[in-house]
Tab-separated table of C-alpha atoms in Angstrom:
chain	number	residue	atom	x	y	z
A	1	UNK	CA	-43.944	-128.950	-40.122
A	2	UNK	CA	-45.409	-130.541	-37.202
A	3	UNK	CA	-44.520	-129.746	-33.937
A	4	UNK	CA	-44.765	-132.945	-31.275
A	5	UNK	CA	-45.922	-131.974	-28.164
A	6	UNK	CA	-43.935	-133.435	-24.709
A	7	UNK	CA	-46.108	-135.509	-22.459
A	8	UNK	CA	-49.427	-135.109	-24.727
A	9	UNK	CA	-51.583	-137.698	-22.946
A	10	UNK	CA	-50.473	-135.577	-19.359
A	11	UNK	CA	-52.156	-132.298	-21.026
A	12	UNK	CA	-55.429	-134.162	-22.223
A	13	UNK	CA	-55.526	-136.091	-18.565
A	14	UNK	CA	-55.025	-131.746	-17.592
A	15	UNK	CA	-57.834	-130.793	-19.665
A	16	UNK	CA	-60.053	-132.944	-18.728
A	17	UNK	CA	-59.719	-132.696	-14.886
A	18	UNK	CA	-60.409	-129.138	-15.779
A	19	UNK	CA	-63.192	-129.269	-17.986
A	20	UNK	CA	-65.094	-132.245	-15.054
A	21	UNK	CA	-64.584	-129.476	-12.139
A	22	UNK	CA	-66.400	-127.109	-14.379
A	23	UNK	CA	-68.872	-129.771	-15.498
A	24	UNK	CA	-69.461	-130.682	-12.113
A	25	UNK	CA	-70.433	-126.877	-10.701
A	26	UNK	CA	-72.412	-126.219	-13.936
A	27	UNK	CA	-74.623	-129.227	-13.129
A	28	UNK	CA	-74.752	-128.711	-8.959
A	29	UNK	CA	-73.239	-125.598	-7.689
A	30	UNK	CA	-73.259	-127.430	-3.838
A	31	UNK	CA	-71.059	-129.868	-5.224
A	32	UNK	CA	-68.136	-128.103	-4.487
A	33	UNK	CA	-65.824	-130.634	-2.833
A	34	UNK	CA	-65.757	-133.039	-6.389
A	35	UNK	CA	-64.757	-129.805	-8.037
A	36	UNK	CA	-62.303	-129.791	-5.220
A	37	UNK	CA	-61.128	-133.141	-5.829
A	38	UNK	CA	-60.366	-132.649	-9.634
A	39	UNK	CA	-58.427	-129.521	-9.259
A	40	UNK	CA	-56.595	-130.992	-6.471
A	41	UNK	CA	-55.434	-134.016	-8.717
A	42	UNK	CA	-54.924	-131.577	-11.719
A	43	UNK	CA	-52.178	-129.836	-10.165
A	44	UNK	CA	-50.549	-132.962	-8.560
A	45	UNK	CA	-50.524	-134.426	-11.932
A	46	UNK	CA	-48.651	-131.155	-13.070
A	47	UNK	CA	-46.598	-130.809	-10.623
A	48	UNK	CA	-45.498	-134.541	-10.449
A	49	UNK	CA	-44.730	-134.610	-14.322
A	50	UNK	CA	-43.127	-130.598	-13.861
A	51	UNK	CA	-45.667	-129.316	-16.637
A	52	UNK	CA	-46.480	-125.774	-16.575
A	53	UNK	CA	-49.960	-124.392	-17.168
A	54	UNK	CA	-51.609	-121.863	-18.603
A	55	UNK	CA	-51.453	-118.595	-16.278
A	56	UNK	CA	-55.551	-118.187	-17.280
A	57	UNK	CA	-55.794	-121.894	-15.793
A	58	UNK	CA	-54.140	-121.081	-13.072
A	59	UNK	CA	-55.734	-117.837	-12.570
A	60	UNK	CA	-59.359	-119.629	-12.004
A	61	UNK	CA	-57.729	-122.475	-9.194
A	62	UNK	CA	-57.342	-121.199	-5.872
A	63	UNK	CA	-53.710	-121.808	-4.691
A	64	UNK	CA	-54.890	-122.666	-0.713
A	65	UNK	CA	-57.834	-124.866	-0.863
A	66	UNK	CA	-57.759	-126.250	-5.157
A	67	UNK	CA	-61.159	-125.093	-5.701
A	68	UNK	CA	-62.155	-124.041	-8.874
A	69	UNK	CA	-62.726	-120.153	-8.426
A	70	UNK	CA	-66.243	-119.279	-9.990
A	71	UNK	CA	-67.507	-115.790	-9.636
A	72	UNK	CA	-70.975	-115.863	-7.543
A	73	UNK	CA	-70.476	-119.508	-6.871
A	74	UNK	CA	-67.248	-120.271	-5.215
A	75	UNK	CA	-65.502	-116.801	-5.347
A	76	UNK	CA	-66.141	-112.669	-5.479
A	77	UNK	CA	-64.845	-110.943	-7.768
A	78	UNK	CA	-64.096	-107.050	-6.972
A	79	UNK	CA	-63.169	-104.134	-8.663
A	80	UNK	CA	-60.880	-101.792	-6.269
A	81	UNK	CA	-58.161	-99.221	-6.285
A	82	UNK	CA	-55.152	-100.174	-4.197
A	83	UNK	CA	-52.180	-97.886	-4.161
A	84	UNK	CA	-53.802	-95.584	-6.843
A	85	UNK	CA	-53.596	-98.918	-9.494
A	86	UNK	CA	-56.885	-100.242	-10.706
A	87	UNK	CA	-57.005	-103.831	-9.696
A	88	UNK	CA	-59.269	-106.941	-10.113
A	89	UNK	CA	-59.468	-108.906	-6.716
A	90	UNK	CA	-60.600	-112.504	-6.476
A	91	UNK	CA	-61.308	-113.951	-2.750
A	92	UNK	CA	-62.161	-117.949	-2.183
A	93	UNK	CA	-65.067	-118.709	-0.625
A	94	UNK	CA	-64.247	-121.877	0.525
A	95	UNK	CA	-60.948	-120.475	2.373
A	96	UNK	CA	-60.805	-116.959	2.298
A	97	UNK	CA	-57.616	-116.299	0.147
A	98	UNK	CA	-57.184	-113.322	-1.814
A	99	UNK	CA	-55.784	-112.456	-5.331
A	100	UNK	CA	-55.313	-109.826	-6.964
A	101	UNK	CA	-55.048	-108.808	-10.589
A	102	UNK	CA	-53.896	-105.717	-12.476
A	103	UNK	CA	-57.260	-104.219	-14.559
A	104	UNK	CA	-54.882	-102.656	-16.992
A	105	UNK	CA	-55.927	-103.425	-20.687
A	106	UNK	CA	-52.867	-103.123	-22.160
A	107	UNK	CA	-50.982	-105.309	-19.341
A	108	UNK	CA	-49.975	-108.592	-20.779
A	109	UNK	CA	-48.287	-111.586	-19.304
A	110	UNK	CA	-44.767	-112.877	-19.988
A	111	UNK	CA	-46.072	-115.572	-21.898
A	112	UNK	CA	-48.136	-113.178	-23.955
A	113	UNK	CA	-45.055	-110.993	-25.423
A	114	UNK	CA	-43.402	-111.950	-28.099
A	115	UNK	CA	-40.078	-111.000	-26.945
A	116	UNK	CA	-40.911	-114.692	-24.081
A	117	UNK	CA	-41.040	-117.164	-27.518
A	118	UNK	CA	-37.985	-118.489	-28.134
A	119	UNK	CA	-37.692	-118.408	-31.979
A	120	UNK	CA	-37.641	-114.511	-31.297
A	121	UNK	CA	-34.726	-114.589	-29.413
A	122	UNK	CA	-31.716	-112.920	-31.449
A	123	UNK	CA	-28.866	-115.036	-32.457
A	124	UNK	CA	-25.268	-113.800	-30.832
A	125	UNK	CA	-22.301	-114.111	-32.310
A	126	UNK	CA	-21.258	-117.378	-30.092
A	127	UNK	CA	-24.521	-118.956	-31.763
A	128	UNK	CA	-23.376	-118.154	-35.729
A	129	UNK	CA	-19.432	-119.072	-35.115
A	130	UNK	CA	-18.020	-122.201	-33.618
A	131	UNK	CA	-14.837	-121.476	-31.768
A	132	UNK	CA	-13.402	-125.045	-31.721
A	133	UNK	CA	-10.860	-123.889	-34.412
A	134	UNK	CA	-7.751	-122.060	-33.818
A	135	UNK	CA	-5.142	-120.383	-35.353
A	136	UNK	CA	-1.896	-122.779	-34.784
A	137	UNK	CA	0.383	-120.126	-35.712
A	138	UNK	CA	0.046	-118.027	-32.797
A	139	UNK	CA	-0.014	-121.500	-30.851
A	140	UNK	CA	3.685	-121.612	-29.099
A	141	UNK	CA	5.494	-124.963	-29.572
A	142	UNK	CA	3.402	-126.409	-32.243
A	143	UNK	CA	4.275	-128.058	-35.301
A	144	UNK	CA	2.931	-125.414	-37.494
A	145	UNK	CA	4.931	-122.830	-35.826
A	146	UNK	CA	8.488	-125.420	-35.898
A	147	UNK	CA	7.818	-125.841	-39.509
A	148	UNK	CA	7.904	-122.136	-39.990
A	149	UNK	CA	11.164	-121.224	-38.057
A	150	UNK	CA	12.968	-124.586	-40.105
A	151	UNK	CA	12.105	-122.498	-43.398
A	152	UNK	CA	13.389	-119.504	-42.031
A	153	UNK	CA	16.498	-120.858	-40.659
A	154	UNK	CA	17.507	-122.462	-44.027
């Protein structure tokens, strides 16, 4: 069975936005603000077509500024204990914003459980039975429930 994907052509424009930024610091690491640029337009692209990406996509774009977050490069990455919770924290170079990330190894995201996929969702009893039929003899005043009383009667 194959599965068609919605908006196909918006994830490969995605992709490759993605894959230039990195291509771009690989090749020049001062060339920050064309890294900047292709981020930027990745996730006006996304949200203009309401696409949602990847949380480890997501993860490496900072939310302020658009650049690409690149440990050593355009970002630090530290290891610190806030609120006695190990935690990974990320700061921007280029602006100075902060996040932070849980260094648990058995913490997984949403997406990541199986319980978030939809064809493990369980079926309820509304989803097995339709309800558009009805028992007419209970049903007051209809003709299933005249016909009844006539036999009676006679």
């Amino acid at each position: 069975m194959t599965t068609q994907i919605k908006d196909k052509e918006a994830f490969q424009r995605l992709n490759f936005l993605y894959q230039a930024a990195h291509c771009v610091l690989a090749q020049n690491p001062e060339n920050v603000e064309l890294a900047r640029f292709y981020c930027h337009t990745q996730r006006m692209i996304g949200r203009r077509l309401v696409l949602r990406q990847d949380p480890s996509i997501k993860r490496t774009i900072c939310k302020k500024c658009s650049s690409l977050l690149i440990s050593g490069v355009t970002s630090t990455v530290r290891q610190k204990k806030l609120r006695g919770q190990r935690k990974t924290v990320v700061r921007c170079l280029s602006c100075g914003l902060t996040k932070r990330f849980v260094s648990n190894p058995n913490y997984k995201l949403w997406c990541e459980q199986p319980e978030a996929l939809l064809e493990n969702q369980p079926k309820t009893d509304q989803d097995k039975k339709p309800e558009h039929k009805k028992d007419l003899s209970k049903v007051k005043g209809s003709s299933a429930t005249r016909a009844d009383e006539k036999k009676q009667t006679s």
